[in-house]
Amino acid sequence: MVIPNQFFFRDETRNIDVFMKREDLIHPFVSGNKFRKLKYNLLQAKADNHSDLLTFGGAFSNHIAAVAFAGKENGFNTIGIIRGEELSTKIAENPTLQFAQDCGMQLQFVSRSEYRKKNQAGFLSNLEKQWGRFYLIPEGGTNLLAIKGCQEIIIPSDIDYDFVCCAVGTGGTISGICNSVFPNQKVLGFPALKGDFLKEDIRKFAATSNWELINDYHFGGYGKANRELISFLNQNYKKTNIPLDPIYTGKMMFGIIDLIQKDYFPEGSKILAIHTGGIQGIAGMNIQLTKKNASIIQL
């Protein structure tokens, strides 16, 4: 599916235009980079005659929701290993976990210390003893097949943009984009997590060096948001009718607009921002905001 890039913002003073690639519209439930990451993994799972998919995620994980629906849609059983034992009695209060369960995903809740072992051979071996043979999809979905899918985000008609921007979680999406952009383009990644540790992960998959991480717009870390960000999301939704999630794309767009105002981009630049989906996470964020008596994200 090819969806035309949508105009988002113009800075008249600097003659800078920002467009958005609406990857969030690819699929109603497996949208954005999750669709790209799962595409070839699902094909490989079928080729290897797997019937079960197993993956990992947190309380409001876009990845968990996407795998649950994609599995149901493609005839797989799905297993989600969820970070946080305390969530086992709160599924009905959590729209992401309830959605995953409604899609047929079997949820196993583990402590945070156990969850940190998710990449260890012994931990995975124990999961296989418990659940039987499964096709493993990493947390966030990033592996070589995911990179292959994300390389399809940039298409020939995108050649006229000077910068391509995307939010960064595990580094898979930006790696695929780095491998497919044109020589005239620079890729900017906006991490949703605090810290500068993602560079090494990206270097494992990105075949080029035409990228940079902008670490100033995480708003305190993964899953964190404040009044300024929520106001930005709501104001831009009124202007553009484009919903932005508060974990990834919303922070990226805030950063892009702020950098334009700080003269980071050369005059006359044409910027393409990748909407990586994640809209399902808004419901969970609004629950947290309501508990704090804070303004919620409007849709």
Short mmCIF file of C-alpha atoms in Angstrom, two decimals:
data_model
loop_
_atom_site.label_atom_id
_atom_site.label_comp_id
_atom_site.label_asym_id
_atom_site.label_seq_id
_atom_site.Cartn_x
_atom_site.Cartn_y
_atom_site.Cartn_z
CA MET A 1 0.00 0.00 0.00
CA VAL A 2 1.38 3.41 -1.01
CA ILE A 3 -0.06 6.31 0.99
CA PRO A 4 0.88 9.82 -0.21
CA ASN A 5 3.04 11.80 2.19
CA GLN A 6 0.97 14.37 4.04
CA PHE A 7 1.89 18.00 4.61
CA PHE A 8 2.39 18.77 8.30
CA PHE A 9 4.09 22.13 8.82
CA ARG A 10 5.76 24.99 7.01
CA ASP A 11 8.15 27.56 8.48
CA GLU A 12 7.75 30.57 6.20
CA THR A 13 10.71 32.43 7.66
CA ARG A 14 13.18 29.64 6.92
CA ASN A 15 11.33 28.21 3.89
CA ILE A 16 11.27 24.75 5.51
CA ASP A 17 8.55 22.20 4.80
CA VAL A 18 7.74 19.16 6.92
CA PHE A 19 5.82 16.22 5.48
CA MET A 20 4.71 13.04 7.20
CA LYS A 21 4.81 9.52 5.85
CA ARG A 22 1.60 8.04 7.26
CA GLU A 23 2.82 4.55 8.06
CA ASP A 24 0.17 4.52 10.79
CA LEU A 25 -2.48 4.08 8.06
CA ILE A 26 -1.05 0.84 6.63
CA HIS A 27 -3.21 -1.38 8.85
CA PRO A 28 -5.84 -0.58 11.51
CA PHE A 29 -4.19 -2.71 14.20
CA VAL A 30 -0.72 -3.67 12.94
CA SER A 31 0.31 -0.21 11.83
CA GLY A 32 3.50 1.67 11.15
CA ASN A 33 6.83 0.07 11.86
CA LYS A 34 5.16 -2.93 13.53
CA PHE A 35 3.68 -3.95 10.17
CA ARG A 36 7.11 -3.57 8.56
CA LYS A 37 8.94 -5.48 11.27
CA LEU A 38 6.49 -8.38 11.33
CA LYS A 39 6.06 -8.81 7.58
CA TYR A 40 9.07 -11.02 6.88
CA ASN A 41 9.09 -12.59 10.34
CA LEU A 42 5.60 -13.95 9.75
CA LEU A 43 6.62 -15.29 6.36
CA GLN A 44 9.66 -16.97 7.92
CA ALA A 45 7.57 -18.46 10.74
CA LYS A 46 5.23 -19.99 8.17
CA ALA A 47 8.13 -21.27 6.06
CA ASP A 48 9.57 -22.96 9.15
CA ASN A 49 6.18 -24.54 9.93
CA HIS A 50 5.76 -22.77 13.25
CA SER A 51 2.31 -22.53 14.77
CA ASP A 52 3.26 -20.39 17.80
CA LEU A 53 4.84 -16.95 18.08
CA LEU A 54 6.45 -15.83 21.35
CA THR A 55 7.57 -12.32 22.15
CA PHE A 56 8.17 -9.84 24.97
CA GLY A 57 6.79 -6.45 26.00
CA GLY A 58 5.68 -4.04 28.70
CA ALA A 59 2.31 -2.93 29.97
CA PHE A 60 1.32 -0.71 27.04
CA SER A 61 3.54 -2.22 24.35
CA ASN A 62 2.60 -1.44 20.74
CA HIS A 63 4.59 -4.52 19.81
CA ILE A 64 2.54 -6.84 22.03
CA ALA A 65 -0.71 -5.51 20.58
CA ALA A 66 0.58 -5.83 17.01
CA VAL A 67 1.89 -9.39 17.42
CA ALA A 68 -1.37 -10.47 19.06
CA PHE A 69 -3.49 -9.21 16.17
CA ALA A 70 -1.06 -10.25 13.43
CA GLY A 71 -0.89 -13.72 14.91
CA LYS A 72 -4.65 -14.02 14.99
CA GLU A 73 -4.96 -12.68 11.45
CA ASN A 74 -2.34 -15.08 10.09
CA GLY A 75 -3.33 -18.23 11.95
CA PHE A 76 -0.67 -18.31 14.67
CA ASN A 77 -1.03 -18.89 18.38
CA THR A 78 0.68 -16.08 20.28
CA ILE A 79 2.42 -15.91 23.63
CA GLY A 80 3.38 -12.65 25.31
CA ILE A 81 5.93 -12.54 28.12
CA ILE A 82 4.98 -9.37 30.00
CA ARG A 83 7.28 -7.31 32.24
CA GLY A 84 5.75 -6.92 35.70
CA GLU A 85 4.09 -9.63 37.81
CA GLU A 86 1.72 -7.11 39.34
CA LEU A 87 -0.04 -6.69 35.99
CA SER A 88 -1.48 -10.20 36.08
CA THR A 89 -4.51 -9.00 38.06
CA LYS A 90 -4.93 -5.75 36.12
CA ILE A 91 -5.57 -6.91 32.57
CA ALA A 92 -9.08 -5.47 32.49
CA GLU A 93 -7.67 -2.07 33.51
CA ASN A 94 -5.08 -2.09 30.72
CA PRO A 95 -6.42 -1.54 27.17
CA THR A 96 -3.27 -2.97 25.52
CA LEU A 97 -3.19 -6.19 27.50
CA GLN A 98 -6.95 -6.61 27.23
CA PHE A 99 -6.73 -6.18 23.46
CA ALA A 100 -3.91 -8.72 23.23
CA GLN A 101 -5.84 -11.22 25.32
CA ASP A 102 -8.98 -10.65 23.25
CA CYS A 103 -6.91 -11.51 20.18
CA GLY A 104 -6.07 -14.83 21.76
CA MET A 105 -2.60 -14.06 23.07
CA GLN A 106 -1.62 -16.06 26.14
CA LEU A 107 0.02 -13.74 28.64
CA GLN A 108 2.72 -14.75 31.08
CA PHE A 109 3.76 -12.15 33.64
CA VAL A 110 7.31 -12.19 34.99
CA SER A 111 9.24 -10.06 37.45
CA ARG A 112 11.42 -7.30 36.13
CA SER A 113 14.55 -9.18 37.18
CA GLU A 114 13.39 -12.27 35.26
CA TYR A 115 12.43 -10.13 32.28
CA ARG A 116 15.98 -8.84 32.00
CA LYS A 117 17.05 -12.41 31.18
CA LYS A 118 14.95 -12.44 27.98
CA ASN A 119 17.99 -12.72 25.72
CA GLN A 120 19.70 -15.46 27.72
CA ALA A 121 19.77 -18.97 26.27
CA GLY A 122 18.82 -20.60 29.57
CA PHE A 123 15.76 -18.38 30.02
CA LEU A 124 14.60 -19.04 26.46
CA SER A 125 15.20 -22.77 26.90
CA ASN A 126 12.94 -22.78 29.96
CA LEU A 127 10.25 -20.96 28.00
CA GLU A 128 10.45 -23.61 25.28
CA LYS A 129 10.06 -26.36 27.88
CA GLN A 130 6.99 -24.56 29.18
CA TRP A 131 5.35 -23.55 25.91
CA GLY A 132 6.77 -25.97 23.39
CA ARG A 133 8.32 -25.06 20.04
CA PHE A 134 7.82 -21.42 19.07
CA TYR A 135 9.08 -18.76 16.67
CA LEU A 136 10.84 -16.10 18.71
CA ILE A 137 10.25 -12.43 17.93
CA PRO A 138 12.49 -10.14 20.05
CA GLU A 139 11.16 -7.35 22.23
CA GLY A 140 10.24 -4.49 19.91
CA GLY A 141 10.52 -6.85 16.94
CA THR A 142 14.02 -5.88 15.86
CA ASN A 143 16.03 -8.54 14.01
CA LEU A 144 17.45 -8.90 10.50
CA LEU A 145 14.06 -9.70 9.00
CA ALA A 146 12.58 -6.65 10.70
CA ILE A 147 15.33 -4.49 9.20
CA LYS A 148 14.47 -5.93 5.79
CA GLY A 149 10.86 -4.87 6.25
CA CYS A 150 11.78 -1.38 7.46
CA GLN A 151 13.97 -0.86 4.39
CA GLU A 152 10.73 -0.74 2.42
CA ILE A 153 9.53 2.42 4.22
CA ILE A 154 11.51 4.71 1.91
CA ILE A 155 10.37 4.52 -1.71
CA PRO A 156 11.70 6.15 -4.94
CA SER A 157 9.29 9.10 -4.73
CA ASP A 158 10.90 10.14 -1.42
CA ILE A 159 14.15 11.17 -3.10
CA ASP A 160 13.41 14.92 -2.96
CA TYR A 161 13.61 15.16 0.84
CA ASP A 162 16.79 16.40 2.50
CA PHE A 163 16.17 14.86 5.92
CA VAL A 164 14.30 11.75 6.99
CA CYS A 165 13.30 11.64 10.66
CA CYS A 166 12.00 8.79 12.78
CA ALA A 167 11.44 7.94 16.42
CA VAL A 168 13.79 5.35 17.90
CA GLY A 169 12.94 2.54 20.32
CA THR A 170 15.08 -0.55 19.74
CA GLY A 171 16.84 0.86 16.66
CA GLY A 172 15.34 -1.43 14.03
CA THR A 173 13.29 1.12 12.14
CA ILE A 174 16.03 3.71 11.82
CA SER A 175 18.47 0.99 10.72
CA GLY A 176 16.19 -0.07 7.88
CA ILE A 177 15.67 3.54 6.86
CA CYS A 178 19.43 4.20 6.90
CA ASN A 179 19.89 1.29 4.53
CA SER A 180 17.39 2.59 2.00
CA VAL A 181 17.62 6.39 1.96
CA PHE A 182 19.23 8.16 -0.96
CA PRO A 183 22.81 9.54 -0.91
CA ASN A 184 21.53 13.12 -0.67
CA GLN A 185 19.60 12.44 2.52
CA LYS A 186 20.47 12.45 6.22
CA VAL A 187 18.55 10.39 8.77
CA LEU A 188 17.74 11.82 12.19
CA GLY A 189 16.61 9.52 14.99
CA PHE A 190 14.73 10.73 18.06
CA PRO A 191 15.14 8.17 20.89
CA ALA A 192 12.20 7.62 23.21
CA LEU A 193 14.59 6.34 25.91
CA LYS A 194 17.13 8.22 28.00
CA GLY A 195 20.77 7.52 27.34
CA ASP A 196 23.11 7.21 24.39
CA PHE A 197 23.38 3.41 24.30
CA LEU A 198 21.43 2.86 21.08
CA LYS A 199 24.25 3.88 18.76
CA GLU A 200 26.00 0.52 19.00
CA ASP A 201 22.76 -1.36 18.37
CA ILE A 202 22.07 0.71 15.26
CA ARG A 203 25.61 0.25 13.96
CA LYS A 204 25.03 -3.52 13.98
CA PHE A 205 22.29 -3.15 11.36
CA ALA A 206 22.83 0.17 9.55
CA ALA A 207 25.11 -0.16 6.56
CA THR A 208 25.75 3.58 6.27
CA SER A 209 26.88 6.44 8.51
CA ASN A 210 24.42 9.06 7.22
CA TRP A 211 22.52 9.25 10.51
CA GLU A 212 22.49 11.04 13.84
CA LEU A 213 20.61 10.55 17.08
CA ILE A 214 18.97 13.58 18.68
CA ASN A 215 18.77 12.76 22.40
CA ASP A 216 17.09 15.92 23.72
CA TYR A 217 13.40 15.06 23.29
CA HIS A 218 12.67 11.98 25.41
CA PHE A 219 10.80 14.12 27.99
CA GLY A 220 12.33 12.28 30.93
CA GLY A 221 12.49 8.79 29.45
CA TYR A 222 10.38 6.03 27.97
CA GLY A 223 6.68 6.46 28.62
CA LYS A 224 7.15 9.89 30.22
CA ALA A 225 5.16 12.94 29.15
CA ASN A 226 4.47 16.39 30.54
CA ARG A 227 1.95 19.17 30.04
CA GLU A 228 4.00 20.80 27.27
CA LEU A 229 4.07 17.62 25.19
CA ILE A 230 0.36 16.86 25.69
CA SER A 231 -0.52 20.43 24.69
CA PHE A 232 1.65 20.08 21.56
CA LEU A 233 -0.08 16.84 20.58
CA ASN A 234 -3.54 18.31 21.01
CA GLN A 235 -2.78 21.58 19.23
CA ASN A 236 -1.30 19.82 16.22
CA TYR A 237 -4.16 17.35 16.02
CA LYS A 238 -6.54 20.30 15.72
CA LYS A 239 -4.38 21.84 12.99
CA THR A 240 -3.55 18.73 10.95
CA ASN A 241 -6.02 16.00 12.00
CA ILE A 242 -2.99 13.70 12.36
CA PRO A 243 -2.96 11.81 15.68
CA LEU A 244 0.47 11.58 17.30
CA ASP A 245 1.29 9.09 20.01
CA PRO A 246 2.99 10.44 23.18
CA ILE A 247 5.71 7.77 23.36
CA TYR A 248 7.36 7.95 19.94
CA THR A 249 6.08 10.04 17.02
CA GLY A 250 4.76 12.88 19.16
CA LYS A 251 8.13 13.44 20.78
CA MET A 252 9.85 13.29 17.41
CA MET A 253 7.54 15.91 15.92
CA PHE A 254 8.02 18.18 18.93
CA GLY A 255 11.77 17.83 18.39
CA ILE A 256 11.61 18.57 14.68
CA ILE A 257 9.60 21.77 15.18
CA ASP A 258 11.89 22.88 18.01
CA LEU A 259 15.02 22.24 15.94
CA ILE A 260 13.59 24.26 13.05
CA GLN A 261 13.09 27.19 15.39
CA LYS A 262 16.66 26.76 16.66
CA ASP A 263 18.01 26.91 13.07
CA TYR A 264 19.31 23.33 13.11
CA PHE A 265 18.09 22.74 9.55
CA PRO A 266 19.48 24.73 6.61
CA GLU A 267 17.12 27.22 5.02
CA GLY A 268 14.98 25.64 2.33
CA SER A 269 15.16 22.13 3.81
CA LYS A 270 12.49 19.57 3.00
CA ILE A 271 11.89 17.14 5.86
CA LEU A 272 10.11 13.79 5.84
CA ALA A 273 8.95 12.52 9.23
CA ILE A 274 7.97 8.86 9.57
CA HIS A 275 4.77 8.20 11.51
CA THR A 276 5.51 4.82 13.09
CA GLY A 277 2.01 4.23 14.44
CA GLY A 278 1.52 3.49 18.13
CA ILE A 279 -1.84 5.20 18.38
CA GLN A 280 -3.19 2.33 20.49
CA GLY A 281 -0.91 3.52 23.28
CA ILE A 282 -2.84 6.75 23.71
CA ALA A 283 -5.59 5.00 25.68
CA GLY A 284 -3.09 3.73 28.21
CA MET A 285 -1.38 7.10 28.51
CA ASN A 286 -4.73 8.79 29.07
CA ILE A 287 -5.45 6.41 31.94
CA GLN A 288 -2.20 7.49 33.57
CA LEU A 289 -2.88 11.18 32.92
CA THR A 290 -6.40 10.92 34.36
CA LYS A 291 -5.00 9.43 37.57
CA LYS A 292 -2.81 12.52 37.86
CA ASN A 293 -5.73 14.87 37.11
CA ALA A 294 -3.79 16.06 34.07
CA SER A 295 -5.05 17.02 30.60
CA ILE A 296 -5.54 14.03 28.34
CA ILE A 297 -4.68 13.49 24.67
CA GLN A 298 -7.60 14.40 22.45
CA LEU A 299 -8.62 12.31 19.44
#
